[in-house]
PDB file of C-alpha atoms and ligand atoms in Angstrom:
ATOM      1  CA  UNK A   2    -134.721 -46.743 -67.217  1.00 32.00           C
ATOM      2  CA  UNK A   3    -132.788 -49.832 -66.182  1.00 32.00           C
ATOM      3  CA  UNK A   4    -131.617 -50.192 -62.660  1.00 39.00           C
ATOM      4  CA  UNK A   5    -127.911 -50.541 -62.167  1.00 36.00           C
ATOM      5  CA  UNK A   6    -126.384 -53.022 -59.799  1.00 38.00           C
ATOM      6  CA  UNK A   7    -124.185 -52.278 -56.850  1.00 40.00           C
ATOM      7  CA  UNK A   8    -121.070 -54.298 -56.113  1.00 37.00           C
ATOM      8  CA  UNK A   9    -123.023 -57.114 -54.522  1.00 41.00           C
ATOM      9  CA  UNK A  10    -125.697 -57.082 -57.205  1.00 40.00           C
ATOM     10  CA  UNK A  11    -128.522 -55.506 -55.148  1.00 44.00           C
ATOM     11  CA  UNK A  12    -130.577 -53.229 -57.454  1.00 42.00           C
ATOM     12  CA  UNK A  13    -129.876 -49.540 -56.927  1.00 44.00           C
ATOM     13  CA  UNK A  14    -131.578 -46.871 -59.005  1.00 49.00           C
ATOM     14  CA  UNK A  15    -129.852 -43.678 -60.056  1.00 51.00           C
ATOM     15  CA  UNK A  16    -131.236 -40.646 -58.256  1.00 69.00           C
ATOM     16  CA  UNK A  17    -132.853 -38.340 -60.825  1.00 79.00           C
ATOM     17  CA  UNK A  18    -135.094 -36.448 -58.415  1.00 82.00           C
ATOM     18  CA  UNK A  19    -132.678 -33.491 -57.877  1.00 86.00           C
ATOM     19  CA  UNK A  20    -133.180 -32.397 -61.494  1.00 90.00           C
ATOM     20  CA  UNK A  21    -136.964 -31.794 -61.515  1.00 92.00           C
ATOM     21  CA  UNK A  22    -136.760 -30.461 -57.958  1.00 92.00           C
ATOM     22  CA  UNK A  23    -134.082 -27.906 -58.877  1.00 93.00           C
ATOM     23  CA  UNK A  24    -135.704 -26.902 -62.179  1.00 96.00           C
ATOM     24  CA  UNK A  25    -139.247 -26.492 -60.836  1.00 96.00           C
ATOM     25  CA  UNK A  26    -138.374 -24.642 -57.634  1.00 96.00           C
ATOM     26  CA  UNK A  27    -135.712 -22.647 -59.513  1.00 96.00           C
ATOM     27  CA  UNK A  28    -138.273 -21.645 -62.121  1.00 95.00           C
ATOM     28  CA  UNK A  29    -140.588 -20.448 -59.359  1.00 96.00           C
ATOM     29  CA  UNK A  30    -137.795 -18.336 -57.857  1.00 96.00           C
ATOM     30  CA  UNK A  31    -136.967 -16.790 -61.267  1.00 96.00           C
ATOM     31  CA  UNK A  32    -140.654 -16.011 -61.836  1.00 96.00           C
ATOM     32  CA  UNK A  33    -141.015 -14.293 -58.468  1.00 96.00           C
ATOM     33  CA  UNK A  34    -137.789 -12.340 -58.899  1.00 96.00           C
ATOM     34  CA  UNK A  35    -138.644 -11.402 -62.499  1.00 95.00           C
ATOM     35  CA  UNK A  36    -142.049 -10.141 -61.487  1.00 93.00           C
ATOM     36  CA  UNK A  37    -140.747  -8.196 -58.463  1.00 94.00           C
ATOM     37  CA  UNK A  38    -137.930  -6.564 -60.401  1.00 95.00           C
ATOM     38  CA  UNK A  39    -139.714  -6.281 -63.741  1.00 93.00           C
ATOM     39  CA  UNK A  40    -137.188  -8.422 -65.605  1.00 94.00           C
ATOM     40  CA  UNK A  41    -138.812 -10.251 -68.600  1.00 94.00           C
ATOM     41  CA  UNK A  42    -135.626 -12.246 -69.162  1.00 95.00           C
ATOM     42  CA  UNK A  43    -135.856 -13.704 -65.678  1.00 95.00           C
ATOM     43  CA  UNK A  44    -139.464 -14.844 -65.954  1.00 95.00           C
ATOM     44  CA  UNK A  45    -138.734 -16.272 -69.415  1.00 95.00           C
ATOM     45  CA  UNK A  46    -135.964 -18.271 -67.736  1.00 96.00           C
ATOM     46  CA  UNK A  47    -138.473 -19.353 -65.092  1.00 95.00           C
ATOM     47  CA  UNK A  48    -140.868 -20.565 -67.779  1.00 96.00           C
ATOM     48  CA  UNK A  49    -138.195 -22.643 -69.523  1.00 96.00           C
ATOM     49  CA  UNK A  50    -136.984 -24.056 -66.211  1.00 96.00           C
ATOM     50  CA  UNK A  51    -140.552 -25.164 -65.486  1.00 95.00           C
ATOM     51  CA  UNK A  52    -140.721 -26.956 -68.851  1.00 96.00           C
ATOM     52  CA  UNK A  53    -137.366 -28.635 -68.196  1.00 95.00           C
ATOM     53  CA  UNK A  54    -138.546 -29.617 -64.722  1.00 95.00           C
ATOM     54  CA  UNK A  55    -141.706 -31.216 -66.062  1.00 96.00           C
ATOM     55  CA  UNK A  56    -139.733 -33.184 -68.661  1.00 95.00           C
ATOM     56  CA  UNK A  57    -137.296 -34.399 -65.998  1.00 93.00           C
ATOM     57  CA  UNK A  58    -140.227 -35.312 -63.751  1.00 91.00           C
ATOM     58  CA  UNK A  59    -141.354 -37.853 -66.334  1.00 91.00           C
ATOM     59  CA  UNK A  60    -137.856 -39.366 -66.454  1.00 90.00           C
ATOM     60  CA  UNK A  61    -137.513 -39.435 -62.659  1.00 87.00           C
ATOM     61  CA  UNK A  62    -140.926 -41.084 -62.293  1.00 86.00           C
ATOM     62  CA  UNK A  63    -139.807 -44.225 -64.148  1.00 86.00           C
ATOM     63  CA  UNK A  64    -137.333 -45.549 -61.533  1.00 82.00           C
ATOM     64  CA  UNK A  65    -139.727 -44.308 -58.870  1.00 81.00           C
ATOM     65  CA  UNK A  66    -142.543 -46.511 -60.159  1.00 83.00           C
ATOM     66  CA  UNK A  67    -140.109 -49.425 -60.564  1.00 83.00           C
ATOM     67  CA  UNK A  68    -139.043 -49.080 -56.931  1.00 81.00           C
ATOM     68  CA  UNK A  69    -142.638 -48.783 -55.747  1.00 83.00           C
ATOM     69  CA  UNK A  70    -143.747 -51.901 -57.621  1.00 81.00           C
ATOM     70  CA  UNK A  71    -140.628 -54.001 -57.159  1.00 81.00           C
ATOM     71  CA  UNK A  72    -138.473 -52.931 -54.219  1.00 82.00           C
ATOM     72  CA  UNK A  73    -140.700 -51.400 -51.536  1.00 86.00           C
ATOM     73  CA  UNK A  74    -141.909 -54.186 -49.196  1.00 87.00           C
ATOM     74  CA  UNK A  75    -145.716 -54.375 -49.492  1.00 87.00           C
ATOM     75  CA  UNK A  76    -147.846 -53.623 -46.406  1.00 84.00           C
ATOM     76  CA  UNK A  77    -144.851 -52.106 -44.647  1.00 87.00           C
ATOM     77  CA  UNK A  78    -144.060 -48.720 -43.158  1.00 87.00           C
ATOM     78  CA  UNK A  79    -142.208 -47.914 -46.390  1.00 88.00           C
ATOM     79  CA  UNK A  80    -145.199 -48.709 -48.622  1.00 89.00           C
ATOM     80  CA  UNK A  81    -147.419 -46.098 -46.932  1.00 90.00           C
ATOM     81  CA  UNK A  82    -144.567 -43.593 -47.027  1.00 90.00           C
ATOM     82  CA  UNK A  83    -143.983 -44.358 -50.721  1.00 91.00           C
ATOM     83  CA  UNK A  84    -147.678 -43.802 -51.448  1.00 93.00           C
ATOM     84  CA  UNK A  85    -147.577 -40.437 -49.663  1.00 93.00           C
ATOM     85  CA  UNK A  86    -144.447 -39.482 -51.608  1.00 93.00           C
ATOM     86  CA  UNK A  87    -146.056 -40.434 -54.922  1.00 92.00           C
ATOM     87  CA  UNK A  88    -149.317 -38.565 -54.278  1.00 95.00           C
ATOM     88  CA  UNK A  89    -147.538 -35.380 -53.156  1.00 95.00           C
ATOM     89  CA  UNK A  90    -145.114 -35.364 -56.075  1.00 93.00           C
ATOM     90  CA  UNK A  91    -147.833 -36.070 -58.646  1.00 95.00           C
ATOM     91  CA  UNK A  92    -149.924 -33.245 -57.177  1.00 96.00           C
ATOM     92  CA  UNK A  93    -146.903 -30.930 -57.347  1.00 96.00           C
ATOM     93  CA  UNK A  94    -146.259 -31.795 -60.999  1.00 95.00           C
ATOM     94  CA  UNK A  95    -149.956 -31.281 -61.731  1.00 96.00           C
ATOM     95  CA  UNK A  96    -149.794 -27.807 -60.195  1.00 96.00           C
ATOM     96  CA  UNK A  97    -146.806 -26.828 -62.339  1.00 96.00           C
ATOM     97  CA  UNK A  98    -148.545 -28.174 -65.467  1.00 96.00           C
ATOM     98  CA  UNK A  99    -151.576 -25.997 -64.681  1.00 96.00           C
ATOM     99  CA  UNK A 100    -149.298 -22.992 -64.093  1.00 96.00           C
ATOM    100  CA  UNK A 101    -147.618 -23.461 -67.484  1.00 95.00           C
ATOM    101  CA  UNK A 102    -150.965 -23.854 -69.271  1.00 95.00           C
ATOM    102  CA  UNK A 103    -152.530 -20.817 -67.578  1.00 94.00           C
ATOM    103  CA  UNK A 104    -149.500 -18.687 -68.333  1.00 90.00           C
ATOM    104  CA  UNK A 105    -149.476 -19.416 -72.046  1.00 84.00           C
ATOM    105  CA  UNK A 106    -145.826 -18.782 -72.979  1.00 89.00           C
ATOM    106  CA  UNK A 107    -142.369 -17.562 -72.001  1.00 89.00           C
ATOM    107  CA  UNK A 108    -143.044 -13.952 -72.975  1.00 89.00           C
ATOM    108  CA  UNK A 109    -146.081 -13.646 -70.723  1.00 86.00           C
ATOM    109  CA  UNK A 110    -145.225 -12.382 -67.275  1.00 86.00           C
ATOM    110  CA  UNK A 111    -146.436 -14.671 -64.458  1.00 93.00           C
ATOM    111  CA  UNK A 112    -149.651 -13.346 -62.937  1.00 93.00           C
ATOM    112  CA  UNK A 113    -150.328 -13.559 -59.214  1.00 95.00           C
ATOM    113  CA  UNK A 114    -152.575 -16.548 -59.927  1.00 96.00           C
ATOM    114  CA  UNK A 115    -149.738 -18.335 -61.721  1.00 96.00           C
ATOM    115  CA  UNK A 116    -147.301 -17.507 -58.923  1.00 96.00           C
ATOM    116  CA  UNK A 117    -149.822 -18.796 -56.393  1.00 96.00           C
ATOM    117  CA  UNK A 118    -150.208 -22.095 -58.241  1.00 97.00           C
ATOM    118  CA  UNK A 119    -146.429 -22.408 -58.523  1.00 96.00           C
ATOM    119  CA  UNK A 120    -146.062 -21.707 -54.787  1.00 97.00           C
ATOM    120  CA  UNK A 121    -148.511 -24.519 -54.027  1.00 97.00           C
ATOM    121  CA  UNK A 122    -146.589 -26.795 -56.403  1.00 96.00           C
ATOM    122  CA  UNK A 123    -143.281 -25.932 -54.734  1.00 96.00           C
ATOM    123  CA  UNK A 124    -144.709 -26.608 -51.265  1.00 96.00           C
ATOM    124  CA  UNK A 125    -146.095 -29.968 -52.397  1.00 96.00           C
ATOM    125  CA  UNK A 126    -142.756 -30.787 -54.002  1.00 94.00           C
ATOM    126  CA  UNK A 127    -140.873 -30.052 -50.781  1.00 94.00           C
ATOM    127  CA  UNK A 128    -143.299 -32.191 -48.751  1.00 94.00           C
ATOM    128  CA  UNK A 129    -143.068 -35.019 -51.312  1.00 92.00           C
ATOM    129  CA  UNK A 130    -139.282 -34.706 -51.423  1.00 89.00           C
ATOM    130  CA  UNK A 131    -139.155 -35.001 -47.639  1.00 90.00           C
ATOM    131  CA  UNK A 132    -141.156 -38.252 -47.786  1.00 90.00           C
ATOM    132  CA  UNK A 133    -138.860 -39.485 -50.558  1.00 87.00           C
ATOM    133  CA  UNK A 134    -135.809 -38.634 -48.458  1.00 86.00           C
ATOM    134  CA  UNK A 135    -137.241 -40.679 -45.585  1.00 87.00           C
ATOM    135  CA  UNK A 136    -137.748 -43.584 -47.979  1.00 85.00           C
ATOM    136  CA  UNK A 137    -134.050 -43.566 -48.789  1.00 84.00           C
ATOM    137  CA  UNK A 138    -132.519 -42.533 -45.463  1.00 84.00           C
ATOM    138  CA  UNK A 139    -134.822 -44.419 -43.088  1.00 85.00           C
ATOM    139  CA  UNK A 140    -136.271 -47.271 -45.149  1.00 84.00           C
ATOM    140  CA  UNK A 141    -133.154 -47.813 -47.293  1.00 82.00           C
ATOM    141  CA  UNK A 142    -135.131 -47.994 -50.529  1.00 81.00           C
ATOM    142  CA  UNK A 143    -132.623 -47.768 -53.371  1.00 75.00           C
ATOM    143  CA  UNK A 144    -129.719 -48.174 -50.967  1.00 73.00           C
ATOM    144  CA  UNK A 145    -127.145 -50.934 -51.266  1.00 72.00           C
ATOM    145  CA  UNK A 146    -127.582 -52.910 -48.032  1.00 70.00           C
ATOM    146  CA  UNK A 147    -124.745 -55.310 -48.760  1.00 68.00           C
ATOM    147  CA  UNK A 148    -122.369 -56.031 -45.911  1.00 66.00           C
ATOM    148  CA  UNK A 149    -118.880 -57.384 -45.513  1.00 62.00           C
ATOM    149  CA  UNK A 150    -118.952 -61.085 -46.239  1.00 62.00           C
ATOM    150  CA  UNK A 151    -122.479 -60.837 -47.678  1.00 64.00           C
ATOM    151  CA  UNK A 152    -123.229 -62.575 -50.950  1.00 67.00           C
ATOM    152  CA  UNK A 153    -124.617 -61.279 -54.207  1.00 72.00           C
ATOM    153  CA  UNK A 154    -128.250 -60.179 -54.194  1.00 76.00           C
ATOM    154  CA  UNK A 155    -130.340 -62.999 -55.593  1.00 82.00           C
ATOM    155  CA  UNK A 156    -134.044 -63.222 -56.407  1.00 84.00           C
ATOM    156  CA  UNK A 157    -136.451 -65.109 -58.605  1.00 87.00           C
ATOM    157  CA  UNK A 158    -140.127 -65.046 -59.551  1.00 89.00           C
ATOM    158  CA  UNK A 159    -141.964 -68.376 -59.578  1.00 87.00           C
ATOM    159  CA  UNK A 160    -145.412 -69.949 -59.498  1.00 86.00           C
ATOM    160  CA  UNK A 161    -146.397 -72.743 -57.139  1.00 85.00           C
ATOM    161  CA  UNK A 162    -147.613 -76.060 -58.557  1.00 87.00           C
ATOM    162  CA  UNK A 163    -150.874 -77.883 -57.731  1.00 85.00           C
ATOM    163  CA  UNK A 164    -149.358 -79.197 -54.511  1.00 85.00           C
ATOM    164  CA  UNK A 165    -148.307 -75.737 -53.390  1.00 86.00           C
ATOM    165  CA  UNK A 166    -144.628 -76.415 -54.038  1.00 90.00           C
ATOM    166  CA  UNK A 167    -142.296 -74.012 -55.739  1.00 92.00           C
ATOM    167  CA  UNK A 168    -138.716 -74.482 -56.904  1.00 92.00           C
ATOM    168  CA  UNK A 169    -136.628 -71.879 -55.080  1.00 89.00           C
ATOM    169  CA  UNK A 170    -133.117 -72.753 -56.169  1.00 91.00           C
ATOM    170  CA  UNK A 171    -130.830 -75.413 -57.508  1.00 90.00           C
ATOM    171  CA  UNK A 172    -129.037 -77.463 -54.873  1.00 88.00           C
ATOM    172  CA  UNK A 173    -125.738 -75.772 -54.121  1.00 86.00           C
ATOM    173  CA  UNK A 174    -126.854 -72.484 -55.659  1.00 89.00           C
ATOM    174  CA  UNK A 175    -126.706 -70.647 -52.340  1.00 89.00           C
ATOM    175  CA  UNK A 176    -123.705 -70.446 -50.052  1.00 88.00           C
ATOM    176  CA  UNK A 177    -124.078 -70.794 -46.284  1.00 89.00           C
ATOM    177  CA  UNK A 178    -125.658 -67.603 -44.849  1.00 89.00           C
ATOM    178  CA  UNK A 179    -126.823 -66.494 -48.293  1.00 90.00           C
ATOM    179  CA  UNK A 180    -130.457 -65.495 -48.839  1.00 93.00           C
ATOM    180  CA  UNK A 181    -132.600 -65.381 -51.956  1.00 92.00           C
ATOM    181  CA  UNK A 182    -135.830 -63.431 -52.395  1.00 92.00           C
ATOM    182  CA  UNK A 183    -138.645 -65.534 -53.873  1.00 94.00           C
ATOM    183  CA  UNK A 184    -141.629 -63.777 -55.432  1.00 92.00           C
ATOM    184  CA  UNK A 185    -144.277 -66.487 -55.406  1.00 92.00           C
ATOM    185  CA  UNK A 186    -147.903 -65.952 -56.389  1.00 85.00           C
ATOM    186  CA  UNK A 187    -147.710 -62.293 -55.412  1.00 83.00           C
ATOM    187  CA  UNK A 188    -146.005 -62.982 -52.073  1.00 90.00           C
ATOM    188  CA  UNK A 189    -142.429 -62.410 -50.974  1.00 93.00           C
ATOM    189  CA  UNK A 190    -140.551 -65.220 -49.221  1.00 95.00           C
ATOM    190  CA  UNK A 191    -136.911 -65.727 -48.399  1.00 96.00           C
ATOM    191  CA  UNK A 192    -135.048 -68.934 -49.138  1.00 96.00           C
ATOM    192  CA  UNK A 193    -131.844 -69.152 -47.131  1.00 94.00           C
ATOM    193  CA  UNK A 194    -129.084 -71.630 -46.561  1.00 93.00           C
ATOM    194  CA  UNK A 195    -127.746 -72.147 -43.053  1.00 93.00           C
ATOM    195  CA  UNK A 196    -124.947 -74.371 -41.860  1.00 91.00           C
ATOM    196  CA  UNK A 197    -127.538 -77.078 -41.131  1.00 91.00           C
ATOM    197  CA  UNK A 198    -129.604 -76.812 -44.301  1.00 91.00           C
ATOM    198  CA  UNK A 199    -132.119 -74.735 -46.204  1.00 95.00           C
ATOM    199  CA  UNK A 200    -134.897 -72.706 -44.572  1.00 96.00           C
ATOM    200  CA  UNK A 201    -137.657 -70.451 -45.892  1.00 96.00           C
ATOM    201  CA  UNK A 202    -139.527 -67.632 -44.159  1.00 97.00           C
ATOM    202  CA  UNK A 203    -141.617 -64.540 -44.851  1.00 95.00           C
ATOM    203  CA  UNK A 204    -139.823 -61.518 -46.247  1.00 95.00           C
ATOM    204  CA  UNK A 205    -141.625 -59.249 -43.792  1.00 93.00           C
ATOM    205  CA  UNK A 206    -140.244 -58.268 -40.414  1.00 95.00           C
ATOM    206  CA  UNK A 207    -142.715 -58.715 -37.555  1.00 90.00           C
ATOM    207  CA  UNK A 208    -142.143 -55.095 -36.510  1.00 93.00           C
ATOM    208  CA  UNK A 209    -142.820 -52.698 -39.414  1.00 90.00           C
ATOM    209  CA  UNK A 210    -142.549 -55.049 -42.389  1.00 90.00           C
ATOM    210  CA  UNK A 211    -138.918 -54.476 -43.389  1.00 91.00           C
ATOM    211  CA  UNK A 212    -137.491 -56.776 -46.048  1.00 91.00           C
ATOM    212  CA  UNK A 213    -135.497 -59.529 -44.332  1.00 94.00           C
ATOM    213  CA  UNK A 214    -133.932 -60.566 -47.647  1.00 92.00           C
ATOM    214  CA  UNK A 215    -132.130 -57.215 -47.514  1.00 88.00           C
ATOM    215  CA  UNK A 216    -130.972 -57.902 -43.972  1.00 90.00           C
ATOM    216  CA  UNK A 217    -128.165 -59.977 -42.520  1.00 90.00           C
ATOM    217  CA  UNK A 218    -128.123 -63.734 -41.936  1.00 92.00           C
ATOM    218  CA  UNK A 219    -125.598 -65.358 -39.688  1.00 89.00           C
ATOM    219  CA  UNK A 220    -125.603 -68.537 -37.594  1.00 90.00           C
ATOM    220  CA  UNK A 221    -129.324 -69.196 -38.107  1.00 93.00           C
ATOM    221  CA  UNK A 222    -130.419 -65.677 -37.173  1.00 95.00           C
ATOM    222  CA  UNK A 223    -131.662 -63.051 -39.613  1.00 96.00           C
ATOM    223  CA  UNK A 224    -131.506 -59.383 -38.669  1.00 94.00           C
ATOM    224  CA  UNK A 225    -133.882 -56.806 -40.132  1.00 94.00           C
ATOM    225  CA  UNK A 226    -132.117 -53.856 -41.806  1.00 89.00           C
ATOM    226  CA  UNK A 227    -134.577 -51.252 -40.492  1.00 90.00           C
ATOM    227  CA  UNK A 228    -134.418 -51.436 -36.690  1.00 91.00           C
ATOM    228  CA  UNK A 229    -132.352 -54.537 -36.025  1.00 92.00           C
ATOM    229  CA  UNK A 230    -134.980 -57.071 -34.918  1.00 96.00           C
ATOM    230  CA  UNK A 231    -133.609 -60.617 -35.005  1.00 96.00           C
ATOM    231  CA  UNK A 232    -135.449 -63.845 -35.800  1.00 97.00           C
ATOM    232  CA  UNK A 233    -134.596 -67.528 -35.568  1.00 96.00           C
ATOM    233  CA  UNK A 234    -134.940 -68.674 -39.180  1.00 96.00           C
ATOM    234  CA  UNK A 235    -135.811 -72.257 -38.173  1.00 95.00           C
ATOM    235  CA  UNK A 236    -138.648 -71.446 -35.768  1.00 95.00           C
ATOM    236  CA  UNK A 237    -139.592 -67.909 -36.834  1.00 95.00           C
ATOM    237  CA  UNK A 238    -139.368 -66.777 -33.180  1.00 95.00           C
ATOM    238  CA  UNK A 239    -138.145 -63.332 -32.179  1.00 96.00           C
ATOM    239  CA  UNK A 240    -134.643 -63.353 -30.748  1.00 93.00           C
ATOM    240  CA  UNK A 241    -134.359 -59.605 -30.269  1.00 89.00           C
ATOM    241  CA  UNK A 242    -136.836 -56.741 -30.625  1.00 81.00           C
ATOM    242  CA  UNK A 243    -138.273 -54.260 -31.254  1.00 94.00           C
ATOM    243  CA  UNK A 244    -140.402 -56.866 -33.078  1.00 93.00           C
ATOM    244  CA  UNK A 245    -142.743 -58.787 -30.792  1.00 92.00           C
ATOM    245  CA  UNK A 246    -144.316 -60.901 -33.516  1.00 93.00           C
ATOM    246  CA  UNK A 247    -142.356 -63.712 -35.155  1.00 94.00           C
ATOM    247  CA  UNK A 248    -142.173 -64.497 -38.854  1.00 95.00           C
ATOM    248  CA  UNK A 249    -143.879 -67.242 -40.841  1.00 94.00           C
ATOM    249  CA  UNK A 250    -141.698 -70.192 -41.799  1.00 96.00           C
ATOM    250  CA  UNK A 251    -142.159 -72.750 -44.596  1.00 96.00           C
ATOM    251  CA  UNK A 252    -141.297 -76.368 -45.179  1.00 95.00           C
ATOM    252  CA  UNK A 253    -138.279 -76.859 -47.458  1.00 95.00           C
ATOM    253  CA  UNK A 254    -137.102 -80.072 -49.103  1.00 92.00           C
ATOM    254  CA  UNK A 255    -134.217 -80.882 -51.384  1.00 90.00           C
ATOM    255  CA  UNK A 256    -134.906 -83.466 -54.085  1.00 88.00           C
ATOM    256  CA  UNK A 257    -133.429 -84.275 -57.467  1.00 87.00           C
ATOM    257  CA  UNK A 258    -130.957 -81.415 -57.259  1.00 90.00           C
ATOM    258  CA  UNK A 259    -133.644 -78.806 -56.568  1.00 92.00           C
ATOM    259  CA  UNK A 260    -134.657 -76.935 -53.433  1.00 94.00           C
ATOM    260  CA  UNK A 261    -138.447 -76.791 -53.134  1.00 93.00           C
ATOM    261  CA  UNK A 262    -140.546 -74.702 -50.773  1.00 94.00           C
ATOM    262  CA  UNK A 263    -144.123 -75.521 -49.724  1.00 92.00           C
ATOM    263  CA  UNK A 264    -146.017 -72.233 -49.853  1.00 86.00           C
TER     264      UNK A 264
HETATM  265  S1  LIG B 305    -139.166 -53.212 -39.426  1.00 91.73           S
HETATM  266 FE1  LIG B 305    -138.454 -52.515 -37.496  1.00 91.73          FE
HETATM  267  S2  LIG B 305    -137.054 -54.049 -36.900  1.00 91.73           S
HETATM  268 FE2  LIG B 305    -137.806 -54.733 -38.772  1.00 91.73          FE
END
């Protein structure tokens, strides 16, 4: 599934997770109610909801994997939370697959074993959903972090040459206070233009690893979107916490109409 772009161009994925969550937990509820009240039609509904939930799980997993591989800052608080979310949700889907296989069809009433497996799956799904909610609400993964006066989201993937230089942008490509995410040799850097020239620094906040490219740059100071730490983009020093550790900075030069970064 392709990501769509918000108004400022930052990638935002459509949220598909409510569908498998509603179908799988709803199927469990129909199974329990059907068994308690002896209603074959209800547990048949539960069976079909489980199938629909598993199919939607596959669809919802695609943007989830894209976000994990592409958007979540590596070695950050969000990356460990994303891993926990993925493991819990995959375990939940596995439990519902086992329940469907053990049950053997819509006509078969759910046994206590099947209901037990579904209950475990539902609990795992709720725990995984909670971690996923934290990823969005607290780590802003999949959230448009654009701000008034901010520029379009910009990023590029490049490889450094033998001298460790990489072309980050064309001269004049970035406006003052605009940032660009550079994915270079498996690392994430930020190329930014200030009123006094170009700068480059690590895309990892010195606090919990938040993506600075998704933050705010103004007057030579970049602010992390997670807890508001501020860094001087020329020296890498902390200007305001909670971060205590500064960020790495890189030499930038502008030659022949290109902005190059030494990585
Ligand atoms: S990750 Fe906490 S301020 Fe940046």
